[in-house]
CSV table of C-alpha atoms in Angstrom, one decimal:
chain,number,residue,atom,x,y,z
A,1,MET,CA,93.3,85.0,-1.4
A,2,PRO,CA,92.0,82.0,-3.7
A,3,GLU,CA,93.8,78.7,-3.5
A,4,LEU,CA,94.5,75.8,-4.3
A,5,PRO,CA,91.0,73.9,-4.3
A,6,GLU,CA,89.5,77.1,-6.0
A,7,VAL,CA,92.3,77.6,-9.1
A,8,GLU,CA,92.1,74.1,-9.3
A,9,VAL,CA,87.9,74.4,-10.2
A,10,VAL,CA,88.9,77.0,-12.3
A,11,ARG,CA,91.7,75.2,-14.2
A,12,ALA,CA,89.5,72.5,-14.7
A,13,GLY,CA,86.7,74.1,-16.1
A,14,LEU,CA,89.1,75.6,-18.4
A,15,GLU,CA,90.7,72.8,-19.3
A,16,PRO,CA,87.7,71.1,-22.2
A,17,ALA,CA,87.8,74.5,-23.7
A,18,VAL,CA,91.8,76.1,-24.0
A,19,SER,CA,92.7,72.9,-24.3
A,20,GLY,CA,93.9,73.1,-28.7
A,21,ALA,CA,92.1,76.8,-28.9
A,22,THR,CA,93.4,79.4,-31.5
A,23,VAL,CA,94.2,83.1,-29.7
A,24,THR,CA,91.6,84.4,-32.7
A,25,GLY,CA,92.4,87.9,-30.6
A,26,VAL,CA,93.5,89.9,-27.9
A,27,GLU,CA,91.9,92.8,-26.2
A,28,VAL,CA,93.4,94.6,-23.7
A,29,PHE,CA,91.1,97.0,-21.7
A,30,ASP,CA,93.3,98.3,-18.7
A,31,ASP,CA,97.5,98.0,-18.7
A,32,ARG,CA,97.5,97.1,-14.9
A,33,SER,CA,96.8,94.0,-15.5
A,34,LEU,CA,99.6,92.9,-17.7
A,35,ARG,CA,102.0,94.3,-15.2
A,36,ARG,CA,104.0,90.7,-14.7
A,37,HIS,CA,104.6,91.1,-18.6
A,38,ASP,CA,107.6,91.3,-20.0
A,39,ARG,CA,107.4,93.6,-22.9
A,40,SER,CA,111.2,93.2,-24.0
A,41,LEU,CA,109.9,90.1,-25.2
A,42,GLY,CA,107.2,91.6,-27.2
A,43,GLU,CA,103.7,93.2,-26.7
A,44,PHE,CA,101.5,91.2,-25.3
A,45,GLU,CA,98.9,91.1,-27.7
A,46,ALA,CA,101.1,90.3,-30.8
A,47,LEU,CA,102.8,87.3,-29.0
A,48,LEU,CA,99.5,85.7,-28.1
A,49,THR,CA,97.4,86.5,-31.6
A,50,GLY,CA,97.2,83.3,-33.6
A,51,SER,CA,99.4,81.2,-30.9
A,52,ARG,CA,97.3,77.6,-30.3
A,53,LEU,CA,96.8,76.9,-26.8
A,54,LEU,CA,97.7,73.1,-26.0
A,55,ALA,CA,96.6,73.2,-22.2
A,56,ALA,CA,95.2,74.9,-18.6
A,57,VAL,CA,98.1,73.4,-16.2
A,58,ARG,CA,98.3,74.5,-12.0
A,59,ARG,CA,101.2,74.1,-10.0
A,60,GLY,CA,99.6,75.2,-6.2
A,61,LYS,CA,98.2,78.6,-7.3
A,62,PHE,CA,99.5,79.6,-9.9
A,63,LEU,CA,97.7,78.7,-13.3
A,64,TRP,CA,99.4,79.1,-17.0
A,65,PHE,CA,98.4,78.1,-20.8
A,66,PRO,CA,101.1,76.4,-22.8
A,67,LEU,CA,101.6,78.1,-25.8
A,68,ALA,CA,103.1,75.8,-28.8
A,69,GLU,CA,105.4,77.3,-31.5
A,70,ARG,CA,104.2,77.3,-34.7
A,71,ALA,CA,107.3,75.0,-36.0
A,72,GLY,CA,107.2,72.2,-32.7
A,73,GLY,CA,108.0,72.4,-29.5
A,74,SER,CA,107.0,75.6,-26.6
A,75,ASP,CA,109.0,78.3,-24.8
A,76,ARG,CA,106.3,80.1,-24.1
A,77,ALA,CA,103.2,80.3,-21.4
A,78,LEU,CA,100.7,83.0,-21.4
A,79,VAL,CA,100.5,82.7,-17.0
A,80,ALA,CA,97.4,83.6,-15.1
A,81,HIS,CA,98.2,85.6,-11.9
A,82,LEU,CA,94.4,85.4,-10.2
A,83,GLY,CA,95.6,87.5,-6.9
A,84,MET,CA,92.9,88.4,-4.5
A,85,SER,CA,89.9,89.1,-7.1
A,86,GLY,CA,90.7,87.6,-10.1
A,87,GLN,CA,88.4,85.5,-12.3
A,88,VAL,CA,89.2,83.5,-15.5
A,89,LEU,CA,85.6,82.9,-16.7
A,90,LEU,CA,84.1,81.6,-20.2
A,91,ARG,CA,81.7,83.3,-22.2
A,92,THR,CA,80.7,83.2,-26.1
A,93,PRO,CA,81.1,85.7,-28.4
A,94,GLY,CA,79.2,88.6,-28.5
A,95,GLU,CA,78.5,88.5,-24.7
A,96,THR,CA,77.0,91.6,-22.7
A,97,PRO,CA,80.9,91.8,-21.0
A,98,GLU,CA,81.2,92.2,-17.2
A,99,LYS,CA,82.0,95.3,-15.9
A,100,LEU,CA,85.2,94.9,-14.3
A,101,LEU,CA,86.6,93.5,-17.6
A,102,ARG,CA,90.4,93.6,-17.8
A,103,ILE,CA,91.0,91.7,-20.7
A,104,ARG,CA,89.6,89.6,-23.7
A,105,LEU,CA,90.5,86.6,-25.3
A,106,ALA,CA,88.9,85.1,-28.1
A,107,LEU,CA,89.0,81.3,-28.8
A,108,GLU,CA,88.4,79.4,-31.9
A,109,HIS,CA,88.8,75.2,-30.6
A,110,PRO,CA,88.2,72.8,-33.0
A,111,VAL,CA,85.6,71.2,-31.3
A,112,HIS,CA,84.2,73.5,-29.6
A,113,GLY,CA,83.9,76.6,-31.6
A,114,GLU,CA,84.1,80.3,-31.3
A,115,LEU,CA,85.0,81.0,-27.5
A,116,ALA,CA,85.6,83.6,-25.0
A,117,LEU,CA,87.7,84.5,-22.2
A,118,HIS,CA,87.6,87.2,-20.3
A,119,PHE,CA,90.0,88.2,-17.5
A,120,VAL,CA,87.8,90.0,-14.6
A,121,ASP,CA,89.0,91.8,-11.5
A,122,GLN,CA,87.9,93.7,-9.5
A,123,ARG,CA,91.3,95.0,-7.3
A,124,ILE,CA,93.2,94.5,-10.3
A,125,PHE,CA,96.2,92.6,-8.3
A,126,GLY,CA,96.4,89.9,-11.0
A,127,SER,CA,97.4,90.1,-13.8
A,128,MET,CA,97.9,88.3,-17.5
A,129,ALA,CA,101.6,87.5,-19.0
A,130,VAL,CA,103.2,85.8,-21.4
A,131,ASP,CA,106.4,84.4,-20.2
A,132,THR,CA,109.0,81.9,-21.2
A,133,VAL,CA,109.7,78.6,-20.0
A,134,LEU,CA,112.3,76.7,-18.0
A,135,PRO,CA,113.0,72.9,-17.2
A,136,THR,CA,111.4,71.3,-14.8
A,137,ASP,CA,114.3,70.3,-12.2
A,138,ASP,CA,112.8,66.5,-12.2
A,139,ARG,CA,112.2,66.1,-15.6
A,140,ARG,CA,108.0,65.9,-14.5
A,141,PRO,CA,104.8,67.1,-15.1
A,142,ALA,CA,105.3,71.0,-13.2
A,143,GLY,CA,101.5,70.7,-13.4
A,144,TYR,CA,98.4,69.4,-13.2
A,145,SER,CA,96.6,69.3,-16.4
A,146,GLY,CA,94.6,67.7,-18.5
A,147,PRO,CA,91.9,65.8,-16.8
A,148,GLY,CA,93.8,62.3,-16.1
A,149,LEU,CA,95.8,64.0,-13.1
A,150,ALA,CA,93.0,64.1,-10.3
A,151,PRO,CA,94.1,65.7,-7.2
A,152,GLY,CA,95.4,63.0,-5.3
A,153,ARG,CA,95.7,60.7,-8.2
A,154,PRO,CA,100.1,58.9,-9.0
A,155,LEU,CA,101.1,59.8,-12.1
A,156,ASP,CA,101.5,56.6,-14.5
A,157,GLY,CA,105.5,55.8,-14.1
A,158,GLU,CA,105.1,54.4,-18.0
A,159,ARG,CA,103.8,57.5,-19.4
A,160,VAL,CA,106.7,60.0,-21.0
A,161,PRO,CA,106.1,63.8,-20.4
A,162,ALA,CA,105.4,66.4,-23.2
A,163,ALA,CA,108.1,68.4,-23.8
A,164,TRP,CA,105.4,71.1,-22.7
A,165,GLU,CA,104.7,69.0,-19.4
A,166,ALA,CA,107.9,69.5,-18.1
A,167,GLN,CA,108.1,72.4,-18.3
A,168,ILE,CA,107.0,75.5,-16.3
A,169,PRO,CA,107.0,79.2,-16.3
A,170,SER,CA,109.7,81.4,-15.0
A,171,GLN,CA,107.6,83.4,-12.9
A,172,VAL,CA,106.3,79.9,-11.5
A,173,ALA,CA,109.9,78.2,-10.9
A,174,HIS,CA,110.6,79.9,-7.6
A,175,ILE,CA,107.0,77.5,-6.3
A,176,GLY,CA,107.6,74.7,-4.7
A,177,ARG,CA,105.0,71.8,-5.5
A,178,ASP,CA,101.8,71.2,-4.0
A,179,PRO,CA,101.0,68.6,-1.2
A,180,LEU,CA,98.5,67.1,-3.7
A,181,ASP,CA,101.4,67.1,-6.5
A,182,PRO,CA,102.3,63.4,-7.1
A,183,ALA,CA,105.5,64.9,-7.6
A,184,PHE,CA,105.6,66.6,-3.6
A,185,SER,CA,108.6,64.9,-1.9
A,186,ALA,CA,107.1,63.8,2.0
A,187,PRO,CA,110.6,63.3,3.6
A,188,GLU,CA,112.2,66.9,2.1
A,189,PHE,CA,108.8,68.3,3.4
A,190,TYR,CA,109.4,67.2,7.0
A,191,ARG,CA,113.3,67.9,7.0
A,192,SER,CA,111.7,71.3,5.8
A,193,LEU,CA,109.6,71.6,9.4
A,194,ALA,CA,112.5,70.2,11.5
A,195,ARG,CA,115.1,73.0,10.1
A,196,THR,CA,113.2,75.6,11.0
A,197,ARG,CA,111.6,77.3,14.4
A,198,SER,CA,109.3,79.3,13.3
A,199,GLY,CA,105.5,78.5,13.6
A,200,ILE,CA,104.0,76.0,11.8
A,201,LYS,CA,101.5,78.2,9.9
A,202,ARG,CA,104.6,80.1,8.7
A,203,VAL,CA,106.0,77.4,7.1
A,204,LEU,CA,102.6,76.0,6.0
A,205,LEU,CA,101.9,79.5,4.1
A,206,ASP,CA,105.7,79.6,2.4
A,207,GLN,CA,105.0,78.9,-0.8
A,208,GLN,CA,108.7,77.8,-1.7
A,209,VAL,CA,108.0,74.9,1.2
A,210,ALA,CA,104.8,73.3,0.1
A,211,SER,CA,102.4,75.4,-2.9
A,212,GLY,CA,98.4,76.4,-2.7
A,213,ILE,CA,98.0,76.4,0.9
A,214,GLY,CA,95.9,79.3,2.1
A,215,ASN,CA,94.9,81.0,5.5
A,216,ILE,CA,91.6,79.5,4.8
A,217,TYR,CA,93.1,75.8,4.7
A,218,ALA,CA,96.1,76.3,7.1
A,219,ASP,CA,93.4,76.9,9.8
A,220,GLU,CA,91.2,74.1,8.6
A,221,ALA,CA,94.5,71.4,8.3
A,222,LEU,CA,95.9,72.8,11.7
A,223,TYR,CA,92.7,72.0,13.5
A,224,GLU,CA,91.8,68.3,12.2
A,225,ALA,CA,95.8,67.6,13.2
A,226,ARG,CA,95.5,69.3,16.4
A,227,VAL,CA,98.9,71.8,16.6
A,228,HIS,CA,98.5,75.3,17.4
A,229,PHE,CA,99.7,77.8,14.2
A,230,ASP,CA,102.6,78.9,16.5
A,231,GLN,CA,103.8,75.8,17.4
A,232,PRO,CA,107.4,76.3,16.4
A,233,ALA,CA,107.6,73.9,13.3
A,234,SER,CA,110.9,71.9,14.5
A,235,SER,CA,109.2,70.9,17.9
A,236,LEU,CA,106.6,68.4,15.9
A,237,SER,CA,107.3,65.2,16.2
A,238,THR,CA,107.3,63.0,12.9
A,239,ALA,CA,103.7,61.4,14.6
A,240,THR,CA,102.3,64.3,14.0
A,241,ALA,CA,104.0,66.1,11.1
A,242,ARG,CA,102.7,63.0,9.2
A,243,ARG,CA,99.9,63.9,10.9
A,244,LEU,CA,99.7,67.4,9.2
A,245,LEU,CA,100.1,66.6,6.0
A,246,ALA,CA,97.5,63.9,6.1
A,247,ALA,CA,95.1,66.7,7.0
A,248,VAL,CA,96.6,68.7,4.7
A,249,ARG,CA,96.0,66.4,1.9
A,250,ALA,CA,92.9,66.2,2.9
A,251,ILE,CA,91.8,69.1,3.5
A,252,LEU,CA,92.6,70.1,-0.1
A,253,LEU,CA,90.3,67.3,-1.6
A,254,ARG,CA,87.5,67.6,0.5
A,255,ALA,CA,87.4,71.6,-0.8
A,256,LEU,CA,88.0,70.4,-3.8
A,257,ALA,CA,85.3,67.8,-3.9
A,258,GLU,CA,83.0,71.2,-3.1
A,259,GLY,CA,84.7,73.4,-5.7
A,260,GLY,CA,86.5,75.3,-3.1
A,261,THR,CA,85.5,77.8,-0.7
A,262,SER,CA,83.4,81.0,-1.7
A,263,PHE,CA,82.4,84.3,0.8
A,264,ASP,CA,81.8,86.8,-2.4
A,265,ALA,CA,81.3,86.6,-6.1
A,266,GLN,CA,84.9,87.3,-6.3
A,267,TYR,CA,85.6,83.3,-5.3
A,268,VAL,CA,83.9,81.6,-9.1
A,269,ASN,CA,84.1,78.5,-11.2
A,270,VAL,CA,84.8,80.0,-15.2
A,271,ASN,CA,81.0,79.7,-15.5
A,272,GLY,CA,80.7,82.9,-12.2
A,273,GLN,CA,79.3,78.8,-10.3
A,274,SER,CA,80.4,79.9,-6.2
A,275,GLY,CA,81.5,76.8,-4.9
A,276,TYR,CA,80.3,75.7,-1.4
A,277,PHE,CA,83.3,74.5,1.7
A,278,SER,CA,82.6,77.3,4.0
A,279,HIS,CA,79.3,75.4,5.1
A,280,SER,CA,81.6,72.4,6.4
A,281,LEU,CA,84.7,74.6,7.7
A,282,ASN,CA,85.4,73.4,11.3
A,283,ALA,CA,87.8,76.8,12.4
A,284,TYR,CA,88.1,79.8,9.6
A,285,GLY,CA,85.9,81.7,10.9
A,286,GLN,CA,84.4,80.4,13.6
A,287,HIS,CA,85.5,82.0,16.5
A,288,GLY,CA,82.5,82.5,19.3
A,289,ARG,CA,81.2,78.6,18.4
A,290,PRO,CA,81.8,75.9,20.6
A,291,CYS,CA,84.4,73.1,19.0
A,292,PRO,CA,82.7,70.7,17.5
A,293,ARG,CA,85.0,68.1,19.1
A,294,CYS,CA,85.3,69.6,23.0
A,295,GLY,CA,82.6,72.2,23.3
A,296,THR,CA,86.1,74.7,23.5
A,297,GLU,CA,85.0,78.2,22.7
A,298,LEU,CA,87.2,78.2,19.4
A,299,VAL,CA,88.4,81.5,19.4
A,300,ARG,CA,90.7,84.4,16.8
A,301,ALA,CA,94.6,85.2,17.0
A,302,ARG,CA,95.9,87.9,15.3
A,303,PHE,CA,98.4,86.5,12.7
A,304,MET,CA,101.0,88.4,9.9
A,305,ASN,CA,98.5,91.3,9.4
A,306,ARG,CA,95.4,88.2,9.3
A,307,SER,CA,93.7,86.0,11.5
A,308,SER,CA,94.4,82.4,12.6
A,309,HIS,CA,91.1,80.5,14.1
A,310,TYR,CA,91.4,77.5,16.5
A,311,CYS,CA,90.3,75.9,19.5
A,312,PRO,CA,92.6,76.5,22.6
A,313,ARG,CA,91.8,73.6,24.1
A,314,CYS,CA,92.1,71.0,21.8
A,315,GLN,CA,95.1,73.1,20.1
A,316,ARG,CA,97.3,74.1,22.7
A,317,LEU,CA,100.7,75.7,22.3
A,318,ARG,CA,103.2,72.7,23.5
């Protein structure tokens, strides 16, 4: 599954091409890619055609494009769920379409001219949908948008967000803020850990507690913080919880700097290029190799129909 860094790389690549662009045409080649679209709002093609995209926004692993109403503010957004294999690619009009193209949007940008946005999905677990938007509980920006909101960089406290910035699609409203979000509450995160006896990795993967963290980066952060994946969250000391959150943030930022993690052709940016963070992994997928810290052989354990990778010496269950 693409995680926060992979989706942020896609968002940042789309931002300059879609902000201010008008959708001039919509083609749906596979209706299964509209499974999350609520047809009671109207037909997908009719709702999008003629709409102007305001930005590319991300919270955790979720990506959306606020739509401008013709009379002013916005009350809808185009939501893109990447699922396991979804890709959102920028193309030039007339370019040979990908074999697994599911949806194509024709765009007219005031600076860049005509563009095409291709939604490609091999396994069809991803989708696109036009969705209603809700105000954020704290009236702060719902997610990252624009070059000025670089991950890890705090928002300007004096800047009043635009109306669409403080709105979130109903399909994303249940998702918690991610650890790189300036509005993410570390104290609330620590309280969430203290309230549950579930294993810490289960908590990290709970997108309502902290979004954007998946199997790969959970393993890497737990390794860096020297915490066993099944350690009860409530048993972590305050110092360990802080060390773990710092590790999560550091891992996500490093992965962003390298363009995300790519193991095959499914994980690519908007130009079809793969990320290289897979070359920097210390734990995930490294079972059978020596621990970079102590030399003990790294192991793999079954976890929630997946696997956890860890060092049995550095990450003892306490």
